[in-house]
Amino acid sequence: MDQFLVLLHSVSTGLTSGELTELKFLCQGRISKRKLERVQSGVDLFSVLLEQNELDSEHTELLRELLVSLRRQDLLRLLNDYEAGAAGRAAPEEQDLCAAFDIICDHVGKDWRRLARQLKVSDSKIDAIEVKYPRNLTEQVREALRVWKSTAGEGAVVPHLVGALRACRLNLVADLIEEDQQARSLQREDESGSSSVSLGSWDLDASSTRASS
């Protein structure tokens, strides 16, 4: 089954009736009143959002906003686990960037505004992020990084992040990212080597089989 649909079902199951009512209120600007009246569960709500392209497996920002508004850290962890799994299936460069984001979210703290400005995130967007996540520092950091990634396009790479961190004198965080990147690179080399050995062994075994037949 589609892992994103599994996630949505799990989130829906975890919602109380009061929380569903709150989510319906928050979605009033996105969903018509008639459709909202027919929503009886989280699955119903998410189905409408999917139909209207407000939500999909690669764009989970709205779901994150809704869960943050409920202050349901347990459901946010489900979303984080889903996104981590999606990152694991992505290209190596995307995996590296996601890993760097996690380290920054864990260690930058209140210095995120300085980092955001160094990454050319505008003051108006920084203000909007603070309004969007007024009591959640981790989500403020993550949203700022998402904005930078969206704006930078192909320039959104780990070395750029490390350079910005060092420019802000956040050298400890930059060091953690570089150490993690080195470890990830070595792991890929090991996995590549193991794969080559396995293929070589398979070819050797196949050759032996043909020779003996």
CSV table of C-alpha atoms in Angstrom, one decimal:
chain,number,residue,atom,x,y,z
A,1,MET,CA,0.0,0.0,0.0
A,2,ASP,CA,1.1,3.6,-0.6
A,3,GLN,CA,3.1,4.7,2.4
A,4,PHE,CA,1.6,8.2,2.3
A,5,LEU,CA,-1.9,6.8,2.5
A,6,VAL,CA,-0.9,4.6,5.4
A,7,LEU,CA,0.5,7.8,7.1
A,8,LEU,CA,-2.8,9.6,6.6
A,9,HIS,CA,-4.8,6.7,7.9
A,10,SER,CA,-2.6,6.6,11.0
A,11,VAL,CA,-3.0,10.3,11.6
A,12,SER,CA,-6.8,10.1,11.1
A,13,THR,CA,-7.0,7.2,13.6
A,14,GLY,CA,-5.1,9.3,16.2
A,15,LEU,CA,-7.4,12.4,16.0
A,16,THR,CA,-10.1,13.1,18.6
A,17,SER,CA,-13.4,14.5,17.5
A,18,GLY,CA,-12.4,17.9,18.9
A,19,GLU,CA,-9.2,17.9,16.9
A,20,LEU,CA,-11.1,17.0,13.7
A,21,THR,CA,-13.4,19.9,14.3
A,22,GLU,CA,-10.3,22.2,14.7
A,23,LEU,CA,-8.8,20.9,11.5
A,24,LYS,CA,-12.0,21.5,9.6
A,25,PHE,CA,-12.0,25.1,10.9
A,26,LEU,CA,-8.4,25.6,9.7
A,27,CYS,CA,-9.3,24.2,6.3
A,28,GLN,CA,-12.2,26.6,5.7
A,29,GLY,CA,-10.2,28.7,3.2
A,30,ARG,CA,-9.3,25.6,1.2
A,31,ILE,CA,-12.4,23.5,1.2
A,32,SER,CA,-16.0,24.6,0.5
A,33,LYS,CA,-18.5,24.7,3.3
A,34,ARG,CA,-20.6,22.0,1.6
A,35,LYS,CA,-17.7,19.6,1.4
A,36,LEU,CA,-16.6,20.3,5.0
A,37,GLU,CA,-20.1,19.5,6.2
A,38,ARG,CA,-19.7,16.0,4.7
A,39,VAL,CA,-16.4,15.4,6.5
A,40,GLN,CA,-16.9,12.9,9.3
A,41,SER,CA,-13.3,11.7,9.8
A,42,GLY,CA,-9.7,12.6,9.2
A,43,VAL,CA,-9.6,10.3,6.2
A,44,ASP,CA,-12.6,12.2,4.7
A,45,LEU,CA,-10.7,15.5,5.2
A,46,PHE,CA,-7.5,14.2,3.8
A,47,SER,CA,-9.3,12.7,0.8
A,48,VAL,CA,-10.8,16.1,-0.1
A,49,LEU,CA,-7.3,17.7,0.3
A,50,LEU,CA,-5.8,15.1,-2.0
A,51,GLU,CA,-8.6,15.6,-4.6
A,52,GLN,CA,-8.0,19.3,-4.6
A,53,ASN,CA,-4.2,18.9,-4.9
A,54,GLU,CA,-3.6,20.6,-1.6
A,55,LEU,CA,-1.7,17.6,-0.3
A,56,ASP,CA,0.3,14.8,-1.8
A,57,SER,CA,3.1,12.4,-1.0
A,58,GLU,CA,5.8,14.9,-2.1
A,59,HIS,CA,4.2,18.0,-0.6
A,60,THR,CA,3.4,17.4,3.1
A,61,GLU,CA,3.8,21.1,4.2
A,62,LEU,CA,0.0,21.5,4.8
A,63,LEU,CA,-0.2,18.3,6.9
A,64,ARG,CA,2.7,19.5,9.0
A,65,GLU,CA,1.0,22.9,9.5
A,66,LEU,CA,-2.2,21.2,10.6
A,67,LEU,CA,-0.4,18.9,13.1
A,68,VAL,CA,1.7,21.7,14.5
A,69,SER,CA,-1.5,23.7,15.1
A,70,LEU,CA,-2.8,20.7,17.2
A,71,ARG,CA,0.5,20.4,19.1
A,72,ARG,CA,0.4,16.7,18.5
A,73,GLN,CA,4.1,15.8,18.7
A,74,ASP,CA,3.3,12.1,18.4
A,75,LEU,CA,1.6,12.6,15.1
A,76,LEU,CA,4.4,14.9,13.9
A,77,ARG,CA,6.8,12.1,14.7
A,78,LEU,CA,4.8,9.8,12.3
A,79,LEU,CA,5.2,12.5,9.6
A,80,ASN,CA,8.9,12.9,10.3
A,81,ASP,CA,9.4,9.1,10.0
A,82,TYR,CA,7.5,9.1,6.7
A,83,GLU,CA,9.7,12.0,5.4
A,84,ALA,CA,12.9,10.3,6.5
A,85,GLY,CA,11.8,7.1,4.7
A,86,ALA,CA,11.1,9.2,1.5
A,87,ALA,CA,14.5,10.8,1.8
A,88,GLY,CA,16.1,7.4,2.1
A,89,ARG,CA,14.6,6.5,-1.3
A,90,ALA,CA,15.7,9.8,-2.9
A,91,ALA,CA,19.0,10.5,-4.8
A,92,PRO,CA,22.2,10.6,-2.7
A,93,GLU,CA,22.4,14.4,-2.9
A,94,GLU,CA,18.8,14.8,-1.6
A,95,GLN,CA,19.6,12.4,1.2
A,96,ASP,CA,22.6,14.4,2.2
A,97,LEU,CA,20.6,17.6,2.2
A,98,CYS,CA,17.9,16.1,4.4
A,99,ALA,CA,20.5,14.8,6.8
A,100,ALA,CA,22.0,18.3,7.0
A,101,PHE,CA,18.6,19.8,7.7
A,102,ASP,CA,18.1,17.4,10.6
A,103,ILE,CA,21.4,18.4,12.2
A,104,ILE,CA,20.6,22.1,11.8
A,105,CYS,CA,17.2,21.7,13.3
A,106,ASP,CA,18.6,19.9,16.3
A,107,HIS,CA,21.5,22.4,17.0
A,108,VAL,CA,21.0,25.9,15.5
A,109,GLY,CA,18.1,27.0,17.9
A,110,LYS,CA,17.4,30.7,18.1
A,111,ASP,CA,20.3,31.5,15.7
A,112,TRP,CA,18.1,30.3,12.8
A,113,ARG,CA,17.2,33.8,11.8
A,114,ARG,CA,20.8,34.8,11.4
A,115,LEU,CA,21.4,31.7,9.3
A,116,ALA,CA,18.2,32.3,7.3
A,117,ARG,CA,19.4,35.9,6.4
A,118,GLN,CA,22.8,34.5,5.4
A,119,LEU,CA,20.9,32.1,3.1
A,120,LYS,CA,19.2,35.1,1.5
A,121,VAL,CA,15.8,34.3,3.0
A,122,SER,CA,14.0,37.7,3.2
A,123,ASP,CA,12.9,39.4,6.4
A,124,SER,CA,9.3,39.2,5.3
A,125,LYS,CA,9.5,35.4,4.9
A,126,ILE,CA,11.3,35.1,8.2
A,127,ASP,CA,8.4,37.1,9.9
A,128,ALA,CA,5.9,34.9,8.1
A,129,ILE,CA,7.6,31.8,9.4
A,130,GLU,CA,7.5,33.1,13.0
A,131,VAL,CA,3.8,33.8,12.6
A,132,LYS,CA,3.2,30.3,11.0
A,133,TYR,CA,5.0,28.5,13.9
A,134,PRO,CA,4.9,30.9,16.8
A,135,ARG,CA,5.7,28.4,19.5
A,136,ASN,CA,7.7,25.7,17.7
A,137,LEU,CA,11.4,26.6,17.2
A,138,THR,CA,12.2,23.4,15.4
A,139,GLU,CA,9.5,24.0,12.8
A,140,GLN,CA,10.7,27.6,12.4
A,141,VAL,CA,14.2,26.3,11.5
A,142,ARG,CA,12.9,23.6,9.2
A,143,GLU,CA,10.5,25.9,7.4
A,144,ALA,CA,13.3,28.5,6.8
A,145,LEU,CA,15.5,25.7,5.3
A,146,ARG,CA,12.6,24.6,3.1
A,147,VAL,CA,12.1,28.2,1.9
A,148,TRP,CA,15.9,28.5,1.1
A,149,LYS,CA,15.8,25.1,-0.8
A,150,SER,CA,12.8,26.2,-2.9
A,151,THR,CA,14.4,29.5,-3.7
A,152,ALA,CA,17.9,28.3,-4.4
A,153,GLY,CA,16.9,25.4,-6.7
A,154,GLU,CA,20.0,23.6,-7.9
A,155,GLY,CA,22.1,25.8,-5.7
A,156,ALA,CA,20.6,24.1,-2.6
A,157,VAL,CA,23.5,21.9,-1.8
A,158,VAL,CA,25.2,20.9,1.5
A,159,PRO,CA,28.5,22.9,0.9
A,160,HIS,CA,26.4,26.1,0.6
A,161,LEU,CA,24.8,25.3,3.9
A,162,VAL,CA,28.1,24.6,5.6
A,163,GLY,CA,29.6,27.9,4.2
A,164,ALA,CA,26.6,29.9,5.5
A,165,LEU,CA,26.9,28.2,8.9
A,166,ARG,CA,30.6,29.2,9.1
A,167,ALA,CA,29.8,32.7,8.0
A,168,CYS,CA,27.4,32.9,11.0
A,169,ARG,CA,30.2,31.5,13.2
A,170,LEU,CA,28.1,28.4,13.8
A,171,ASN,CA,31.2,26.2,13.3
A,172,LEU,CA,30.2,23.4,15.6
A,173,VAL,CA,27.1,22.7,13.6
A,174,ALA,CA,29.1,23.0,10.3
A,175,ASP,CA,31.6,20.5,11.7
A,176,LEU,CA,28.8,18.1,12.7
A,177,ILE,CA,27.4,18.2,9.1
A,178,GLU,CA,30.8,17.7,7.5
A,179,GLU,CA,31.5,14.7,9.8
A,180,ASP,CA,28.1,13.2,9.0
A,181,GLN,CA,28.6,13.7,5.2
A,182,GLN,CA,32.0,12.0,5.4
A,183,ALA,CA,30.5,9.1,7.2
A,184,ARG,CA,27.7,8.9,4.6
A,185,SER,CA,30.2,9.0,1.8
A,186,LEU,CA,32.2,6.2,3.3
A,187,GLN,CA,29.1,4.1,3.8
A,188,ARG,CA,28.2,4.5,0.2
A,189,GLU,CA,31.7,3.5,-0.9
A,190,ASP,CA,31.5,0.4,1.3
A,191,GLU,CA,28.0,-0.5,-0.1
A,192,SER,CA,29.3,0.0,-3.6
A,193,GLY,CA,32.3,-2.2,-3.0
A,194,SER,CA,30.1,-4.9,-1.5
A,195,SER,CA,27.8,-4.8,-4.5
A,196,SER,CA,30.8,-5.1,-6.9
A,197,VAL,CA,32.2,-8.1,-5.0
A,198,SER,CA,28.8,-9.7,-5.1
A,199,LEU,CA,28.4,-9.1,-8.8
A,200,GLY,CA,31.9,-10.4,-9.4
A,201,SER,CA,31.2,-13.5,-7.4
A,202,TRP,CA,28.0,-14.1,-9.3
A,203,ASP,CA,29.8,-13.8,-12.6
A,204,LEU,CA,32.5,-16.2,-11.4
A,205,ASP,CA,30.0,-18.7,-10.3
A,206,ALA,CA,28.1,-18.4,-13.6
A,207,SER,CA,31.3,-19.0,-15.6
A,208,SER,CA,32.2,-22.0,-13.5
A,209,THR,CA,28.7,-23.4,-14.1
A,210,ARG,CA,29.0,-23.0,-17.8
A,211,ALA,CA,32.4,-24.5,-17.9
A,212,SER,CA,31.3,-27.6,-16.0
A,213,SER,CA,28.2,-28.1,-18.2
